[in-house]
XYZ file of C-alpha atoms in Angstrom:
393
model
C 19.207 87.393 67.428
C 22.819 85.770 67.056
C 23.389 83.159 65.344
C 26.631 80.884 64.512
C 27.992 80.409 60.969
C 26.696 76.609 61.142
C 22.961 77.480 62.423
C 20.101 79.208 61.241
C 16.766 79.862 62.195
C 14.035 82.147 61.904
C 12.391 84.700 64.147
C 9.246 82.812 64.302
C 10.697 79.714 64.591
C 12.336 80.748 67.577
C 9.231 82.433 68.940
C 7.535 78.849 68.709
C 10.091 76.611 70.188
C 10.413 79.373 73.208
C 6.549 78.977 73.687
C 7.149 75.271 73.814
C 9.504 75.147 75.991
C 8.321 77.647 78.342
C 4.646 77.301 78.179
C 3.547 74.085 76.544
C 6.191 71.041 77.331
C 5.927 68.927 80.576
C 8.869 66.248 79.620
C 11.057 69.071 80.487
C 11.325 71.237 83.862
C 13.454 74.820 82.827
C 14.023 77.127 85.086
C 15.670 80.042 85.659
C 17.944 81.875 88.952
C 19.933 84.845 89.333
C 23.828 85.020 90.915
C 22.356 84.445 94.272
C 20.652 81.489 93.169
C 17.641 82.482 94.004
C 14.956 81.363 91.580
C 12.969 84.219 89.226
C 11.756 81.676 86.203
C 9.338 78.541 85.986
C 7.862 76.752 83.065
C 4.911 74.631 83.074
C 7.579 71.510 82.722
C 9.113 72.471 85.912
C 5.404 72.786 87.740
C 4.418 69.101 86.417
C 8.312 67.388 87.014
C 8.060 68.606 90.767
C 4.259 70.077 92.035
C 5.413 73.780 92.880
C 4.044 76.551 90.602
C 5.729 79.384 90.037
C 4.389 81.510 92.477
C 5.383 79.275 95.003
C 8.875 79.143 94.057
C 9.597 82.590 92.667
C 12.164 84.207 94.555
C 12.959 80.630 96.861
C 16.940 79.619 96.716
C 17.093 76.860 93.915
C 18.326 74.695 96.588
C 14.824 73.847 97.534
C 15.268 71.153 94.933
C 18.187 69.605 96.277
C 17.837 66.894 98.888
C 19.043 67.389 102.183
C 22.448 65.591 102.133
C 23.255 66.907 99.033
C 22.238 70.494 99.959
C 24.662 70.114 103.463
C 27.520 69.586 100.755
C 26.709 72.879 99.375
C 26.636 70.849 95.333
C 23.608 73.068 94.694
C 26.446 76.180 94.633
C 28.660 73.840 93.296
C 26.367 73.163 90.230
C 25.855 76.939 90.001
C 29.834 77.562 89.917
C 30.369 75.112 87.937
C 28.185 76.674 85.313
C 29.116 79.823 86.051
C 33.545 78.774 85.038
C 33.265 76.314 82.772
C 29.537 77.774 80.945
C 27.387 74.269 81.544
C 27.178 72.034 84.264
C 26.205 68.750 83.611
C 24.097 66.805 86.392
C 22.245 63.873 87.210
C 21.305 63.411 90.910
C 17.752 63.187 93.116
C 15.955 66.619 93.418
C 13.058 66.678 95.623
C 9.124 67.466 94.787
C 6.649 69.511 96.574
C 4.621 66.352 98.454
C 8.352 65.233 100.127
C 9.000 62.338 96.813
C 12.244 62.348 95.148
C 13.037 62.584 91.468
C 15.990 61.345 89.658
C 16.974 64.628 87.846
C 19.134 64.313 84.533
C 19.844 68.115 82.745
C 22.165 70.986 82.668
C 22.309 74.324 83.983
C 24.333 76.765 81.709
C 25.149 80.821 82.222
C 23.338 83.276 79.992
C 24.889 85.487 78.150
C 25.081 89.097 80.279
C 26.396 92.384 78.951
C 29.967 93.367 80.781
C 29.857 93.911 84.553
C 26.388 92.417 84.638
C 26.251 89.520 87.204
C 25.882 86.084 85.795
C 22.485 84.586 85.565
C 21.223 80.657 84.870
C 18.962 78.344 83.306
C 18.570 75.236 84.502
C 17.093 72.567 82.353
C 16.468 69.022 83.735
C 13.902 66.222 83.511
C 12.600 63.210 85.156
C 14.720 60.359 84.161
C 13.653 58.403 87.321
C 12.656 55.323 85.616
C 16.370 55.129 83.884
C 17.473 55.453 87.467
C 15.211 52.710 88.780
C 16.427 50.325 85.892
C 20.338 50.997 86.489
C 19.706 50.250 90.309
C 17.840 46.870 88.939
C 21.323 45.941 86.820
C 23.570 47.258 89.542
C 21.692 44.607 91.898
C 21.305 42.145 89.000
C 25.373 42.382 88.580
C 26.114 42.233 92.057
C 24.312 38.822 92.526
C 25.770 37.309 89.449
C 29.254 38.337 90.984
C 28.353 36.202 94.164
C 27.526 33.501 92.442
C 30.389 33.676 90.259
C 32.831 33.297 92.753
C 30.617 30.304 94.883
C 30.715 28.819 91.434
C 34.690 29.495 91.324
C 34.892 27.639 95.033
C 33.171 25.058 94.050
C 34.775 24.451 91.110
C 38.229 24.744 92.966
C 37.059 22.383 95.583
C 35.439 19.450 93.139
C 39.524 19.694 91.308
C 40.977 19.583 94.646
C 38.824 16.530 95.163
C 39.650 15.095 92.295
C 42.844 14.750 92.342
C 43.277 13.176 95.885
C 42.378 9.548 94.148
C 44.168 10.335 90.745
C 47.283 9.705 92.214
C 46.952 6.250 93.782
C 44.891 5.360 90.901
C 48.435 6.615 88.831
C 50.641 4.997 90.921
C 48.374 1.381 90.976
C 48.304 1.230 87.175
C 51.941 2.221 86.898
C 52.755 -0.823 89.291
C 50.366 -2.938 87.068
C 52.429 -1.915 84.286
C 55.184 -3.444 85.507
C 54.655 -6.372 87.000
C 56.277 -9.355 85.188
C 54.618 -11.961 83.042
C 51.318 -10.025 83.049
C 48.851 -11.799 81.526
C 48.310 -10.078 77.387
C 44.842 -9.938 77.820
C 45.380 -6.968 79.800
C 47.490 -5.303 77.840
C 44.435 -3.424 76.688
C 42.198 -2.873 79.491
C 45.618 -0.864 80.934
C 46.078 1.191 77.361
C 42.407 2.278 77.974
C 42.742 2.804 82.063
C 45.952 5.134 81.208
C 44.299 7.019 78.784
C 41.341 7.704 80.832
C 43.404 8.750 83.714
C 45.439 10.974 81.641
C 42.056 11.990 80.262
C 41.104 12.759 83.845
C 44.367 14.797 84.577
C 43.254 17.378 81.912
C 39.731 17.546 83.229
C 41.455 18.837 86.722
C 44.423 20.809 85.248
C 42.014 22.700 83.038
C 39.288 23.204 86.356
C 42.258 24.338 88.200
C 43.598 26.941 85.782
C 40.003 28.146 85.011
C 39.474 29.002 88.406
C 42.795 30.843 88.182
C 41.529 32.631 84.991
C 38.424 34.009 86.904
C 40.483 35.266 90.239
C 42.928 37.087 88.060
C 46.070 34.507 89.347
C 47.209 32.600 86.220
C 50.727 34.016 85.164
C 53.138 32.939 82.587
C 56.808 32.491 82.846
C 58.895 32.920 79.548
C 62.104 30.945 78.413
C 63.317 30.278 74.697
C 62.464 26.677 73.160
C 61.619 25.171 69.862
C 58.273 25.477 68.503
C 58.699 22.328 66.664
C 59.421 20.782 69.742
C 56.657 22.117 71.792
C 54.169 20.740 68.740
C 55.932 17.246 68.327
C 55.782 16.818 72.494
C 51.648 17.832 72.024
C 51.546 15.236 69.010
C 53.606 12.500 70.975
C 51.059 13.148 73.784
C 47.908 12.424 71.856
C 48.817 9.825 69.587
C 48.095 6.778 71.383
C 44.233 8.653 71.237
C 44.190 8.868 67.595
C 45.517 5.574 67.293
C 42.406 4.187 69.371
C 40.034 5.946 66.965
C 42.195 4.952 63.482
C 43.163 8.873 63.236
C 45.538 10.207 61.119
C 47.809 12.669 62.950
C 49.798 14.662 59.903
C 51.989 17.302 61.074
C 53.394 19.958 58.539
C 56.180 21.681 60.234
C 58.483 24.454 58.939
C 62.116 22.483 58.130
C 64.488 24.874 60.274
C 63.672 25.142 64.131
C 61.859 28.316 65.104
C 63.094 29.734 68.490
C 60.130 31.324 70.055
C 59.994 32.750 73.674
C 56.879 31.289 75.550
C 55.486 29.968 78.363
C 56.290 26.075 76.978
C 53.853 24.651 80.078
C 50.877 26.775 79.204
C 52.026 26.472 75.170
C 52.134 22.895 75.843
C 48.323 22.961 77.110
C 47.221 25.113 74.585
C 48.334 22.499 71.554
C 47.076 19.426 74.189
C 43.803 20.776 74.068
C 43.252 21.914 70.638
C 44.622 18.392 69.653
C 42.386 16.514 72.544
C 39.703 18.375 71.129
C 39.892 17.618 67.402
C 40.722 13.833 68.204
C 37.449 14.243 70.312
C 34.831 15.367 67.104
C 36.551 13.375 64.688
C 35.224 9.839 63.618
C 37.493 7.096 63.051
C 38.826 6.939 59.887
C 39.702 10.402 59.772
C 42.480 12.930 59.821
C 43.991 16.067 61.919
C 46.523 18.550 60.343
C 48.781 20.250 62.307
C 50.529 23.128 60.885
C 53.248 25.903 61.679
C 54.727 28.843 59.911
C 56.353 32.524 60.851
C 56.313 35.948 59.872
C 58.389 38.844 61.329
C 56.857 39.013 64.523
C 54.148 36.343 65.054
C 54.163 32.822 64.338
C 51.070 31.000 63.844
C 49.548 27.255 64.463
C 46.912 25.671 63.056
C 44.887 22.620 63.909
C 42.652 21.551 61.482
C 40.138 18.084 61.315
C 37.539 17.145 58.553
C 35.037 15.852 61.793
C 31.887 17.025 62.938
C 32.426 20.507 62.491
C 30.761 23.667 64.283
C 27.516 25.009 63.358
C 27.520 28.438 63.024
C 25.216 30.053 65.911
C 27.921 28.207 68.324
C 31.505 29.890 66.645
C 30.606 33.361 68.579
C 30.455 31.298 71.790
C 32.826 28.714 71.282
C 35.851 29.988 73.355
C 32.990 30.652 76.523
C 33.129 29.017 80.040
C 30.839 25.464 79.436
C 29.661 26.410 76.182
C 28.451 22.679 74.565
C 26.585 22.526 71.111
C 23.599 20.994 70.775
C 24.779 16.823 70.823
C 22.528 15.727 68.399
C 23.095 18.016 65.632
C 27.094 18.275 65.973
C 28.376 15.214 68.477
C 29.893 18.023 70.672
C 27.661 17.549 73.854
C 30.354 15.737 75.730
C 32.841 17.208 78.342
C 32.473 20.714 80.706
C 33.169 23.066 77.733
C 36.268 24.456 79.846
C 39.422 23.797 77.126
C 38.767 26.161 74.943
C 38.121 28.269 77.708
C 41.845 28.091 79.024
C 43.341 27.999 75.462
C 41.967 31.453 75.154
C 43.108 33.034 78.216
C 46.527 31.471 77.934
C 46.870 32.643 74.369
C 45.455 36.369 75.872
C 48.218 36.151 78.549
C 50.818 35.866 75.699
C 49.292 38.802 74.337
C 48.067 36.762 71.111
C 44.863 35.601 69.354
C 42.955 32.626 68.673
C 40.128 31.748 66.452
C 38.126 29.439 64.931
C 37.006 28.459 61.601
C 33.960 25.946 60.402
C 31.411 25.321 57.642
C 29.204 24.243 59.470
C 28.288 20.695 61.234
C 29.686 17.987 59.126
C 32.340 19.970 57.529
C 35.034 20.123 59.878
C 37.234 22.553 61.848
C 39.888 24.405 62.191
C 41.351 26.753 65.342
C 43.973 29.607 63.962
C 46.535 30.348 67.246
C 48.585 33.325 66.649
C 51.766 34.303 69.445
C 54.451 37.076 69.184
C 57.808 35.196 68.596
C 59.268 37.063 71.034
C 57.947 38.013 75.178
C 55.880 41.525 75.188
C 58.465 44.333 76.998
C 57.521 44.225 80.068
C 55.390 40.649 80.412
C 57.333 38.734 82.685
C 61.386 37.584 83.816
C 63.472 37.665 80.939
C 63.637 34.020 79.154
C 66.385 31.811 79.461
C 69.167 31.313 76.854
C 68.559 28.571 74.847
C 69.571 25.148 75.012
C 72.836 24.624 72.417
C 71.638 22.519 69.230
C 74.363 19.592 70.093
C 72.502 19.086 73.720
């Protein structure tokens, strides 16, 4: 008996395995048919996977085990010439058993060895894997309700921002006016600091439902052009600082000295810093402080936003970027809000082909979220940027 330079076996090891196989296994049905594929070997495995014996079969074309459709596409000859080029054929498809039932048949049927000019002859080797089959039809069904409901949930969620922001704007445009009527009485001075905020609060809240729905259809594109990054962070900073004010924050940004020209999408970079800011302002008491730093290497450059507030506890960091993902409120303060930032600030930071992660101790202990963005646009990622603006502008 043969054997390869990285096997060994004995002769009466093979002897016993053969009589297993042959004789004394049912998990496995082996069979064997000639160049005409007619069948002239059965095992006991065979008899038990599909209720023929062998002298039932013996002689019968192996596509007796093929189901009807399958047999008027001629795959049981396929299988067979398959084996017969290549040496194995590799199959998983519904056979059919004596009393009319169908099995889900996973196995192989792979040429023997022949001496020259000796047709080709086959084993076939399968079992019942009908119960795998079962189960993958289960998840296939499972998958293709969740995918319904994920895109009513997208309409919905499309239609409650386009319903929103039909009365943001007259609410906008009645506070503006209140703004600027003359001789307005100082006590509310405040009420309208807190009524802008919240609207602008409220702006977000759509803006981000918008672009999340846009994230799950595939439709949210980014258009390059050269700015500042300093510029982009001091605009995000600007933006927020009448928040921390409100909550005694300290907003301490730690920029590089020399302007760093990076090609971006500055809307969607804008957002990104808006709602990593928004969000630290958020889960930080009063009294305390959010860093905001910058630096560059060669090809990246890299922000980081980092707050000693209530912190992340640590079976929430793998989850934290995910659609409505909240903590629990009581042990980290971070029950508020839809959970949809974080959300956006990841796929925008994908769709500039960079990363973003998070940091925490634990609850308590503050945070910090790590964004990293190729200084220049990936070849082939969008219009080429525009030139940018001369420093004396």
């Amino acid at each position: 008996m043969a054997q390869g330079p990285n096997s060994h076996w004995t002769a009466e090891q093979a002897a016993a395995f053969t009589e297993l196989m042959l004789r004394d296994t049912r998990q496995y049905g082996i069979l064997f048919y000639e160049h005409d594929y007619r069948i002239s070997g059965w095992n006991e495995g065979a008899c038990f996977l599909t209720g023929w014996t062998a002298d039932e079969v013996l002689g019968l074309p192996i596509s007796m085990l093929f189901v009807p459709e399958d047999r008027a596409r001629k795959l049981d000859e396929h299988e067979a010439n398959t084996a017969r080029i290549v040496g194995v054929a590799e199959d998983e498809r519904w056979h059919m058993r004596k009393d009319g039932s169908r099995l889900w048949s996973s196995g192989i049927s792979i040429r023997l060895a022949s001496s020259d000019g000796d047709q080709p002859r086959f084993v076939k080797i399968f079992r019942d894997a009908t119960h795998l089959r079962t189960r993958m039809k289960y998840l296939e069904n499972v998958l293709q309700d969740c995918s319904v409901k994920e895109n009513e949930k997208n309409v919905f969620i499309g239609t409650i921002a386009h319903e929103m922001r039909n009365p943001l704007a007259p609410l906008k445009t009645g506070l503006e006016l209140m703004k600027r009527l003359p001789g307005g009485d100082p006590r509310q001075a405040q009420p309208i600091r807190i009524m802008d905020r919240q609207i602008g609060f409220l702006e977000r809240l759509v803006e981000d439902l918008v672009d999340l729905t846009r994230v799950q259809t595939g439709k949210m594109s980014i258009a390059y052009e050269r700015v500042r990054l300093q510029d982009c962070l001091f605009e995000a900073i600007d933006s927020c600082r009448s928040a921390a004010q409100a909550k005694n924050l300290a907003l301490v940004p730690v920029l590089p000295p020399l302007p760093i020209e990076i090609e971006v999408d500055s809307r969607r970079l804008l957002q990104v810093f808006l709602n990593l800011l928004n969000n630290a302002i958020k889960y930080t008491p009063e009294g305390g402080t959010v860093w905001v730093t910058a630096t560059a290497d060669q090809t990246h450059f890299v922000c980081n936003f980092k707050d000693n507030g209530q912190g992340i506890s640590p079976d929430l960091l793998p989850r934290i970027f995910e659609v409505f993902t909240q903590a629990d409120g009581k042990a980290a303060s971070r029950g508020a809000g839809l959970g949809i930032g974080l959300a956006v600030v990841r796929e925008i930071v994908s769709l500039h082909q960079g990363t973003v992660e998070v940091r925490s101790e634990g609850p308590g202990r503050g945070s910090e979220f790590m964004v990293r963005i190729p200084l220049r646009r990936p070849h082939g990622s969008g219009p080429e940027p525009l030139p940018a603006p001369d420093a004396g502008q």
